[in-house]
mmCIF file of C-alpha atoms and ligand atoms in Angstrom:
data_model
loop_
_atom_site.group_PDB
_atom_site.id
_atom_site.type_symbol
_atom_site.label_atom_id
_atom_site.label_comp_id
_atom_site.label_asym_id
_atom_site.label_seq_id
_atom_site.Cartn_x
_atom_site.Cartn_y
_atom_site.Cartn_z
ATOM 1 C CA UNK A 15 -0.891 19.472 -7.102
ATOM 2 C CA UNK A 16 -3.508 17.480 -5.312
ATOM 3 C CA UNK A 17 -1.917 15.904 -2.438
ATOM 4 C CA UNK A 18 -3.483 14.267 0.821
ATOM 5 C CA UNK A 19 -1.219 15.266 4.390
ATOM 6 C CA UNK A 20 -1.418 15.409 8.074
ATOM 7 C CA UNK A 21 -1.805 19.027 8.988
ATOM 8 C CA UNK A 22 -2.618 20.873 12.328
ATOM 9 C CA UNK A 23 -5.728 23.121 12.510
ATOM 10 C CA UNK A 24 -4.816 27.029 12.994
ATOM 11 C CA UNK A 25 -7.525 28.162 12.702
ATOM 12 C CA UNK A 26 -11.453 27.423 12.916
ATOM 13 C CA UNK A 27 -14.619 29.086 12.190
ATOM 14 C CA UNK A 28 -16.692 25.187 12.516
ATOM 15 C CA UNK A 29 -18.091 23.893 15.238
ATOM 16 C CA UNK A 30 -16.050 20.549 16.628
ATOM 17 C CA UNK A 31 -12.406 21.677 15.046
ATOM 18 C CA UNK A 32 -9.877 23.905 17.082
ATOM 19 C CA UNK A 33 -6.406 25.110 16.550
ATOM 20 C CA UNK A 34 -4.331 22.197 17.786
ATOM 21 C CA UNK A 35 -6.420 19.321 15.903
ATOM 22 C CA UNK A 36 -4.983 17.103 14.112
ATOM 23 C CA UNK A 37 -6.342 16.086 10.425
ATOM 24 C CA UNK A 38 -6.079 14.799 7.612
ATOM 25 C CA UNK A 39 -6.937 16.475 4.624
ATOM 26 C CA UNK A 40 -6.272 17.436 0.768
ATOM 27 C CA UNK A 41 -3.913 20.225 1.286
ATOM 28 C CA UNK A 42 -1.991 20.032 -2.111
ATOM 29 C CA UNK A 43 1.137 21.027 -1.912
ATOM 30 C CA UNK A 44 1.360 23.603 0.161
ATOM 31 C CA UNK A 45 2.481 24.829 3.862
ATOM 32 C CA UNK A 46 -1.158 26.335 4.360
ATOM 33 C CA UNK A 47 -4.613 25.409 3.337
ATOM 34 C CA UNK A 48 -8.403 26.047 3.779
ATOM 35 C CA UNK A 49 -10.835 23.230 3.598
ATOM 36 C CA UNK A 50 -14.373 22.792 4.499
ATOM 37 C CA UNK A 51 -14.748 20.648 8.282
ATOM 38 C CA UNK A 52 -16.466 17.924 6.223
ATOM 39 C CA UNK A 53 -13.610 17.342 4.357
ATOM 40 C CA UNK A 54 -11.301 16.463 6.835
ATOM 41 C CA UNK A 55 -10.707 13.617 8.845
ATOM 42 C CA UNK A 56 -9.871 14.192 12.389
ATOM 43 C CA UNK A 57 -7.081 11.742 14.015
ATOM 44 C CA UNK A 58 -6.111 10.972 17.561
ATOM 45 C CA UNK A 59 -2.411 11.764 18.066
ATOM 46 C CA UNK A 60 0.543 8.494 17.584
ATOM 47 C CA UNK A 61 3.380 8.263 18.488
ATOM 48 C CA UNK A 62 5.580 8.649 15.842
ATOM 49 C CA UNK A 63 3.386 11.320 14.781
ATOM 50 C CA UNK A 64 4.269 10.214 10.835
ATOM 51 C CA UNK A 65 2.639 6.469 11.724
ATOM 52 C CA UNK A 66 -0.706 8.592 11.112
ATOM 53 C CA UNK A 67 0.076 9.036 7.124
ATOM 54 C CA UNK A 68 2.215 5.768 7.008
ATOM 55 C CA UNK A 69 0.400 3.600 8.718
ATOM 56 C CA UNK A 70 -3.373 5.033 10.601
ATOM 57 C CA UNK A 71 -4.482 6.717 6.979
ATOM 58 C CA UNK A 72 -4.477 5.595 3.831
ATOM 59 C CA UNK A 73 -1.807 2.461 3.513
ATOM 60 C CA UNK A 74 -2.706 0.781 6.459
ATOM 61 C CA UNK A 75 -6.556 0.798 6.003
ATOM 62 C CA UNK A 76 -5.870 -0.123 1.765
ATOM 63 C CA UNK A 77 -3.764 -3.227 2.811
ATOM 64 C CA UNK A 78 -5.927 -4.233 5.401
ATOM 65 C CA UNK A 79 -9.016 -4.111 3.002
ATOM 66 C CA UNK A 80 -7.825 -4.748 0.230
ATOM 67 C CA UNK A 81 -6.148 -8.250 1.301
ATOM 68 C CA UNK A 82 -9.248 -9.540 4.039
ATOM 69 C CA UNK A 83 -12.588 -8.351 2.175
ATOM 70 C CA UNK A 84 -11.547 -8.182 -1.752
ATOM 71 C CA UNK A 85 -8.384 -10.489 -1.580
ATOM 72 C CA UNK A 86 -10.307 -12.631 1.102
ATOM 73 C CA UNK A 87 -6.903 -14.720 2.504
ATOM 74 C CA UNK A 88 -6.885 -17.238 4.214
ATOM 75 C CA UNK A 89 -4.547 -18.622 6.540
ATOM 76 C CA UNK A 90 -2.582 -21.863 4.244
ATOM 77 C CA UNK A 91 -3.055 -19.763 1.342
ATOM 78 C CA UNK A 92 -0.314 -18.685 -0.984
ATOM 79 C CA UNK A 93 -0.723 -14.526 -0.861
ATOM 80 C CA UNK A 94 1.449 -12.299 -3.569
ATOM 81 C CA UNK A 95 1.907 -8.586 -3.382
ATOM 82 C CA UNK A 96 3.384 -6.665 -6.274
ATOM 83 C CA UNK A 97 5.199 -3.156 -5.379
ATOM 84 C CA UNK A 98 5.823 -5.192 -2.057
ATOM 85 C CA UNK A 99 8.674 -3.199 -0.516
ATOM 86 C CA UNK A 100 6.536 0.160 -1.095
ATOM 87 C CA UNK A 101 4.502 1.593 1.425
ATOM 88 C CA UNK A 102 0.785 -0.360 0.641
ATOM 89 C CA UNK A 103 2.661 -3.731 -0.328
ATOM 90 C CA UNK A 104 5.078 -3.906 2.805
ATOM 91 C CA UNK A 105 2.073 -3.981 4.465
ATOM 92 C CA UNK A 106 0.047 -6.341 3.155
ATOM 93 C CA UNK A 107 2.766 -8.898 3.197
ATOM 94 C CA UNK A 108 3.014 -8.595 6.943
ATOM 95 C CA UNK A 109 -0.721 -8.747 7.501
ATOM 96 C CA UNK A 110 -1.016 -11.879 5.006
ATOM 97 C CA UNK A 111 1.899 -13.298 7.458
ATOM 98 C CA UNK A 112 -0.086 -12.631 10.856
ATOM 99 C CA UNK A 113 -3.093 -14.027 8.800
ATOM 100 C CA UNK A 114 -1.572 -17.476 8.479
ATOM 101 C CA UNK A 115 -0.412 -16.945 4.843
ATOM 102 C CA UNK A 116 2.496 -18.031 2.805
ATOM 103 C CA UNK A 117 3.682 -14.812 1.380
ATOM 104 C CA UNK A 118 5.988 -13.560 -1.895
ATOM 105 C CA UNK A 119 6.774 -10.597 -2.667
ATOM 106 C CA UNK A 120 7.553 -9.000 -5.884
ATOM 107 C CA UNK A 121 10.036 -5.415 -6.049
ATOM 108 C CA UNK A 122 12.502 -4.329 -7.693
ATOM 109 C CA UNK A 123 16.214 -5.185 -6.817
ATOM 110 C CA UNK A 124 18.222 -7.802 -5.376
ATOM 111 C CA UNK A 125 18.576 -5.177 -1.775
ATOM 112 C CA UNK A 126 14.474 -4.914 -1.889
ATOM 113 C CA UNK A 127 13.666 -8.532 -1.996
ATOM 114 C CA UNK A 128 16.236 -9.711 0.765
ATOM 115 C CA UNK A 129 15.079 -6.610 2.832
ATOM 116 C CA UNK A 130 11.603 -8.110 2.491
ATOM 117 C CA UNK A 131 12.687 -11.748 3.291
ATOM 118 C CA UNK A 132 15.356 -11.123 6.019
ATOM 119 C CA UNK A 133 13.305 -8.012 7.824
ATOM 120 C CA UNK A 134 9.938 -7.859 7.019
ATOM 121 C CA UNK A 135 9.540 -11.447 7.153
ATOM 122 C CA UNK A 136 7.914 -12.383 3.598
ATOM 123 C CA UNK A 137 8.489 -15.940 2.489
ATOM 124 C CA UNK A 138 10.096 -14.897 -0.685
ATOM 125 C CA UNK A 139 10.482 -12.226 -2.598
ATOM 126 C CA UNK A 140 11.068 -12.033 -6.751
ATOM 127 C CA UNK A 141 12.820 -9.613 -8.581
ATOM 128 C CA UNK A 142 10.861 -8.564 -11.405
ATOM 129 C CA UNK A 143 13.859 -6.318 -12.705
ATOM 130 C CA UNK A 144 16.251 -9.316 -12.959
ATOM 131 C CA UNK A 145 15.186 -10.763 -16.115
ATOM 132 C CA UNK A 146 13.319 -14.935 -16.774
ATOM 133 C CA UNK A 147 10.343 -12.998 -13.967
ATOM 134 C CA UNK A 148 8.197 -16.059 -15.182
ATOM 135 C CA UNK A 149 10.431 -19.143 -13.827
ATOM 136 C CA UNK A 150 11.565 -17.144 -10.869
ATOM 137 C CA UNK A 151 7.650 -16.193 -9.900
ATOM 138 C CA UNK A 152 7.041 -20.366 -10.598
ATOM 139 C CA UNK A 153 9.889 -21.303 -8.445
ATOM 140 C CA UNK A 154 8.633 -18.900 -5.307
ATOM 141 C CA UNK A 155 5.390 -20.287 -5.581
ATOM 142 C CA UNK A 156 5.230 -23.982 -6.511
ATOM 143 C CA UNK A 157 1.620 -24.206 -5.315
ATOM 144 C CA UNK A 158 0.138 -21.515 -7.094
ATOM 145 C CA UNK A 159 -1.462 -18.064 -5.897
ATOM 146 C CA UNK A 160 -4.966 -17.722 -3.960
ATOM 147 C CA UNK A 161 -4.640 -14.124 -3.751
ATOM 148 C CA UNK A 162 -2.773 -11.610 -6.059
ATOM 149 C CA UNK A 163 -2.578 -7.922 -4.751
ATOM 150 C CA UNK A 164 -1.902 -5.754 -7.454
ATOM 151 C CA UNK A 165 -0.093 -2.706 -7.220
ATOM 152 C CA UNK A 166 1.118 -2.513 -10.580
ATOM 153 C CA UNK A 167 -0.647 -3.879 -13.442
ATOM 154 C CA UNK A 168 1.294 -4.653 -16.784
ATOM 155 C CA UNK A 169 3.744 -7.197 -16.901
ATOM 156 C CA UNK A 170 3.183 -8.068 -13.894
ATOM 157 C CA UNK A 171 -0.285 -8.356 -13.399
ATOM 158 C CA UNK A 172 -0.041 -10.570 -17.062
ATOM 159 C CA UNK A 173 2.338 -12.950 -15.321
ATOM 160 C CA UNK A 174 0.352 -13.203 -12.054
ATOM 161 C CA UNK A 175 -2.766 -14.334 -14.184
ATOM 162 C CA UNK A 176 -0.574 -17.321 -15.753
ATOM 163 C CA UNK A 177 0.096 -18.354 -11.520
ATOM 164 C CA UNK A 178 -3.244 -18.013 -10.169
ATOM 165 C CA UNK A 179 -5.334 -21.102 -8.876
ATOM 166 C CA UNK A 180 -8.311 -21.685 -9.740
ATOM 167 C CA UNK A 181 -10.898 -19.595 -7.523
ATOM 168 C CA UNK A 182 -8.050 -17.167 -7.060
ATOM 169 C CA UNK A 183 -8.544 -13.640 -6.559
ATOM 170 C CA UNK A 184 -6.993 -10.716 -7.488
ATOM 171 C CA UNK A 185 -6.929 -7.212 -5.487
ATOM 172 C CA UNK A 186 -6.746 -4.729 -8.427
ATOM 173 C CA UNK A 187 -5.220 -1.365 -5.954
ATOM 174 C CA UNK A 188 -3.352 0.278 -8.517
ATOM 175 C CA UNK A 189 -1.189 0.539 -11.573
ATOM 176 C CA UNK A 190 1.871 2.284 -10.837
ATOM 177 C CA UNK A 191 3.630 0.863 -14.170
ATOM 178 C CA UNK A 192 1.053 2.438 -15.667
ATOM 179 C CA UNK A 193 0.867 6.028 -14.360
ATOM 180 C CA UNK A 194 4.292 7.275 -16.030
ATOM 181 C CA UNK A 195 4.515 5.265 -19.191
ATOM 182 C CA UNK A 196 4.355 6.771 -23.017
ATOM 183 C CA UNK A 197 3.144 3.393 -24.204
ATOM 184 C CA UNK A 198 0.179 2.338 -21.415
ATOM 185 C CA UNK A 199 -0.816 -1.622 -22.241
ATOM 186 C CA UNK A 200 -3.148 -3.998 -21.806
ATOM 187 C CA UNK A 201 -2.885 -7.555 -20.243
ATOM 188 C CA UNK A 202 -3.051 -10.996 -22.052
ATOM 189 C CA UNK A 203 -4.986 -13.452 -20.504
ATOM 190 C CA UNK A 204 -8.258 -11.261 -19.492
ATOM 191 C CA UNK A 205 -10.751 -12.455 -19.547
ATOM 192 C CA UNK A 206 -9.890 -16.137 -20.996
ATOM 193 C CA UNK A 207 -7.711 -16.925 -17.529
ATOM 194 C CA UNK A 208 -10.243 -15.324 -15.450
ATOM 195 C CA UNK A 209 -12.936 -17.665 -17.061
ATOM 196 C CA UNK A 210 -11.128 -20.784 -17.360
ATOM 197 C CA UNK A 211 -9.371 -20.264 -13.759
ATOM 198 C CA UNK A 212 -12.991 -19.208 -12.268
ATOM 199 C CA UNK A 213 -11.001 -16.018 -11.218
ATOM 200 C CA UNK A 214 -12.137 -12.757 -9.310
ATOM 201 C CA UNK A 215 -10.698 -9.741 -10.142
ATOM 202 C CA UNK A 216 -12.484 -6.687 -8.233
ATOM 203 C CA UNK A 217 -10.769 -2.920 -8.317
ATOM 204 C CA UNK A 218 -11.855 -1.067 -4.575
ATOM 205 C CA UNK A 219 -11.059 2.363 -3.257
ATOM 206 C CA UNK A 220 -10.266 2.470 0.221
ATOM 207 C CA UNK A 221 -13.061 4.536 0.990
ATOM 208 C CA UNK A 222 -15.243 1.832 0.268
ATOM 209 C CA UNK A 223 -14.564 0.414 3.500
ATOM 210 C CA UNK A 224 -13.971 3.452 5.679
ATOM 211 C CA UNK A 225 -17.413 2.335 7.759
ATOM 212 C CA UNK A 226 -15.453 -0.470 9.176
ATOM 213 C CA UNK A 227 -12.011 1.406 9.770
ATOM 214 C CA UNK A 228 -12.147 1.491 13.500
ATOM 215 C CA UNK A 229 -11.872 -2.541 13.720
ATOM 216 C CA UNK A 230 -9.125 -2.155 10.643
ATOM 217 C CA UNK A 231 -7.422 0.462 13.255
ATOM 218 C CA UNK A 232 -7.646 -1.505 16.576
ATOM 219 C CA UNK A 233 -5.989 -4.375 14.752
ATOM 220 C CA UNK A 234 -3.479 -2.359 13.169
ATOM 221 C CA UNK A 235 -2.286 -0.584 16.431
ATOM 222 C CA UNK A 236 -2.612 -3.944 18.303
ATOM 223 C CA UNK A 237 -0.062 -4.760 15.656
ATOM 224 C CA UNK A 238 2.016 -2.049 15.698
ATOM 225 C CA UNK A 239 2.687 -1.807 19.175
ATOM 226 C CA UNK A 240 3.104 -6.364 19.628
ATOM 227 C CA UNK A 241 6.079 -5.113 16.656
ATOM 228 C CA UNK A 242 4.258 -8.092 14.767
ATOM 229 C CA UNK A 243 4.136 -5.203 12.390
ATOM 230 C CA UNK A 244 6.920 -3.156 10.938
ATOM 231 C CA UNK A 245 6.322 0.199 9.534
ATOM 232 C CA UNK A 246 9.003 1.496 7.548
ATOM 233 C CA UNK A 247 9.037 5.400 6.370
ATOM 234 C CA UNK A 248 11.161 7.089 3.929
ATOM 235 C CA UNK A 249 10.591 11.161 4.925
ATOM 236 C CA UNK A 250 12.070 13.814 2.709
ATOM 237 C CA UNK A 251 12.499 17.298 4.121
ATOM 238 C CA UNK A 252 11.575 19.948 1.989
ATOM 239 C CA UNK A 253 8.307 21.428 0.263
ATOM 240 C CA UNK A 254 10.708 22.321 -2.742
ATOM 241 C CA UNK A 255 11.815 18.582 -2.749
ATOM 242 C CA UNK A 256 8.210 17.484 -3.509
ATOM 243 C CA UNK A 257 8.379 17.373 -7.582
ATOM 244 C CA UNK A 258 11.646 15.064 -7.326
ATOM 245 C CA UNK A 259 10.551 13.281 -4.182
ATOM 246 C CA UNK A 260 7.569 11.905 -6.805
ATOM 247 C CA UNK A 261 8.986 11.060 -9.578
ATOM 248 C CA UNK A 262 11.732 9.508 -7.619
ATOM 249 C CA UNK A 263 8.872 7.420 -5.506
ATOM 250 C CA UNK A 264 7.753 6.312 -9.263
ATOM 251 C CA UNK A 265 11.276 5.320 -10.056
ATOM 252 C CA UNK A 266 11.112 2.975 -7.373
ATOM 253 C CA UNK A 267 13.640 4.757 -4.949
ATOM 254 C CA UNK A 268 11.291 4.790 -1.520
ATOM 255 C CA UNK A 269 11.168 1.827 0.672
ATOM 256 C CA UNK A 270 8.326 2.024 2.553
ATOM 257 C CA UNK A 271 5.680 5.052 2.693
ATOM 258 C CA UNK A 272 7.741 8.011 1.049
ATOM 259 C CA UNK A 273 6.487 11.157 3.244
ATOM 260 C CA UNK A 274 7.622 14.956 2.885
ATOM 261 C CA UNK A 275 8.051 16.680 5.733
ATOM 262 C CA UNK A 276 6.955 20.439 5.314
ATOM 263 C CA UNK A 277 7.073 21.712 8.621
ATOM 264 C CA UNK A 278 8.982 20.756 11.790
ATOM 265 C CA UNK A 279 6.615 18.127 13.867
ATOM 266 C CA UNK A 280 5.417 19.779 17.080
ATOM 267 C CA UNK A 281 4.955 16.942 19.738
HETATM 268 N N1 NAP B 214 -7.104 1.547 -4.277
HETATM 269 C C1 NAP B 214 -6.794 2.408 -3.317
HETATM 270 O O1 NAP B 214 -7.637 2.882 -2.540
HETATM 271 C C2 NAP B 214 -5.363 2.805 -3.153
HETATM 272 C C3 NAP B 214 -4.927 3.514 -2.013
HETATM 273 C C4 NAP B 214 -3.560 3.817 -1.908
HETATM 274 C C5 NAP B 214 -2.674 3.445 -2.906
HETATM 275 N N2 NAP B 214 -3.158 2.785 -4.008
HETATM 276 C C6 NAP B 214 -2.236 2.301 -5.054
HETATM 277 O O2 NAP B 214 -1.405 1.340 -4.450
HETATM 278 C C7 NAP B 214 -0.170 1.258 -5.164
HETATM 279 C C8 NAP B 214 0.985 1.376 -4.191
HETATM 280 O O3 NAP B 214 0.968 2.702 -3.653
HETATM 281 P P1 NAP B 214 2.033 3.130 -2.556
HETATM 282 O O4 NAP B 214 1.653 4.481 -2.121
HETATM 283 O O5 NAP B 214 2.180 2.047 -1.546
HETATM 284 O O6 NAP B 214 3.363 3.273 -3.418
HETATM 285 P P2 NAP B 214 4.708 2.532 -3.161
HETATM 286 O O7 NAP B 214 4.471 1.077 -3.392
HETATM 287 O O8 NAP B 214 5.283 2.970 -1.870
HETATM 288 O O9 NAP B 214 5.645 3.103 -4.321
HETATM 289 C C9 NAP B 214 5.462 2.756 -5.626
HETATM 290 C C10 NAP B 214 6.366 1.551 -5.999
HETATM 291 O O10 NAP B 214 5.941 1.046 -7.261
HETATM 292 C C11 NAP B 214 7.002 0.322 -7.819
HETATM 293 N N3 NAP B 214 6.999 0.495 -9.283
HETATM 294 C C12 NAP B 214 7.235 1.628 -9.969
HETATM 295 N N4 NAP B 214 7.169 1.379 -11.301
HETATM 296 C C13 NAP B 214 6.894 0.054 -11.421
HETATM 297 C C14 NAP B 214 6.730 -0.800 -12.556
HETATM 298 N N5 NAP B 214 6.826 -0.336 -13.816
HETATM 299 N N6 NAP B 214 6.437 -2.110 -12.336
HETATM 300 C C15 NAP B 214 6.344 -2.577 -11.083
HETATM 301 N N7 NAP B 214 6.524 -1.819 -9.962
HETATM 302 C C16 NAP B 214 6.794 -0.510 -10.147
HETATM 303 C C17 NAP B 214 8.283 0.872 -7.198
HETATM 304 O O11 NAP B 214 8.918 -0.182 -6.481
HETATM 305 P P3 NAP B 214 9.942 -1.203 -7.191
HETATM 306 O O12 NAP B 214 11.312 -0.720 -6.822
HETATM 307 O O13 NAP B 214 9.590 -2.497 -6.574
HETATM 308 O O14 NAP B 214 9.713 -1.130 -8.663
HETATM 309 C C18 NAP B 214 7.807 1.937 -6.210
HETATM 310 O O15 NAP B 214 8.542 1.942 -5.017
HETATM 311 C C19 NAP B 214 -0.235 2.369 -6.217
HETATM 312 O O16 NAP B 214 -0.652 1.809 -7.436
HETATM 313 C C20 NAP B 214 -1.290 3.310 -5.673
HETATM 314 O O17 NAP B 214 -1.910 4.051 -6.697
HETATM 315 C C21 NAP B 214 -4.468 2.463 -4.151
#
């Protein structure tokens, strides 16, 4: 299984890398791995060392782009973030927030959504599990959405286009309701909401941006460390626990950025 993971360098035969170094890099899942030096990414020790996967890496630098340069908020605006108590979408809700936005949530469960309003300080958050999604999503955002960050796709995604204002845009990140379904399905509404709303809809990869990841990173720790940003981590313990830690993270079990531990930190 491909899988992306802080590891320590043991050993070296390329110039700049030496055992102690810190990386990350496309391990799979595994306690050991060889890789060639351009494939991995060096990082500066944190402190908690697992703020480099949850927050330094990949979900910090996928909210922050995803939201400012495709989502392009702006403070006043209404902001909406599907899979918003996961790792990426707890995030972006709190960035939207320091940005000035109004911010909604959408997760699954009663415990997510008041988790997201009472600690992570979203505006509102909708529970797309609880049944009428459409009037609850209406009544959380009574001036419509300027920026939609999808997670999810589906049903969601469909019922996001219905609340978007005109010049909206929409953050395609992922699909997670689509990776482990037996009947995959498309979205009403695209493209005649798109054209009649004068939408944008853009997919990125958060590579596209990695040129401008140290001003994404000074912001982020600045963040961090003012606590105007929470990070929350769900670690599992185990390399055998991998297979169920996944499917439960697709399940919707993980608040926050679901981790496994495979070896004991060394500080
Ligand atoms: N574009 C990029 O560069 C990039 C980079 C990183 C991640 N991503 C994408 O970003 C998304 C979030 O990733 P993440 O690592 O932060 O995962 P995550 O949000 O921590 O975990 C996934 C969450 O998806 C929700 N979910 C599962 N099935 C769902 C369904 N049918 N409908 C709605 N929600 C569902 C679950 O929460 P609930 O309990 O709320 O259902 C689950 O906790 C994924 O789509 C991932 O592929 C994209």
């Amino acid at each position: 299984m491909a899988g992306g993971a802080l590891a320590e360098v043991i050993e070296s035969r390329a110039d700049g890398f030496k055992p102690g170094d810190l990386v990350f890099a496309d391990t799979g899942w595994q306690e050991y791995a060889t890789a060639p030096a351009a494939a991995l990414t060096r990082l500066e020790r944190a402190e908690p060392l697992s703020h480099l996967i949850s927050l330094y890496t990949i979900p910090g630098l996928t909210a922050y782009f995803g939201l400012l340069k495709v989502g392009q908020a702006k403070a006043g605006e209404t902001v909406v973030v599907s899979a918003a108590a996961g790792s990426v979408g707890s995030l972006v809700g709190q960035i939207a927030r320091i940005k000035g936005c109004r911010v909604v949530g959408v997760a699954g469960g009663a415990e997510k959504c008041d988790w997201l309003v009472r600690e992570i300080g979203f505006d509102a958050a909708v529970d797309y599990k609880a049944g009428d999604f459409h009037k609850a999503l209406k009544a959380a955002t009574p001036d419509g959405v300027d920026v939609y960050f999808d997670n999810v796709g589906g049903d969601v995604l469909e019922a996001m286009l219905f609340r978007m204002n005109e010049r909206g845009r929409i953050a395609c990140c992922g699909a997670v309701s689509q990776y482990d379904t037996a009947t995959p399905r498309g979205v009403r509404g695209v493209p005649g909401l798109i054209v009649v709303r004068r939408l944008r809809m853009e997919g990125f990869i958060v590579h596209d941006f990695y040129d401008e990841a140290p001003t994404a990173l000074a912001d982020l720790r600045a963040w961090a460390a003012s606590g105007q940003l929470k990070v929350q981590e769900d670690i599992i313990d185990g390399l055998e626990n991998l297979p169920a830690a996944l499917i439960g993270l697709l399940a919707g079990e993980n608040r926050g950025k679901r981790m496994v531990r495979v070896v004991t930190d060394r500080q």
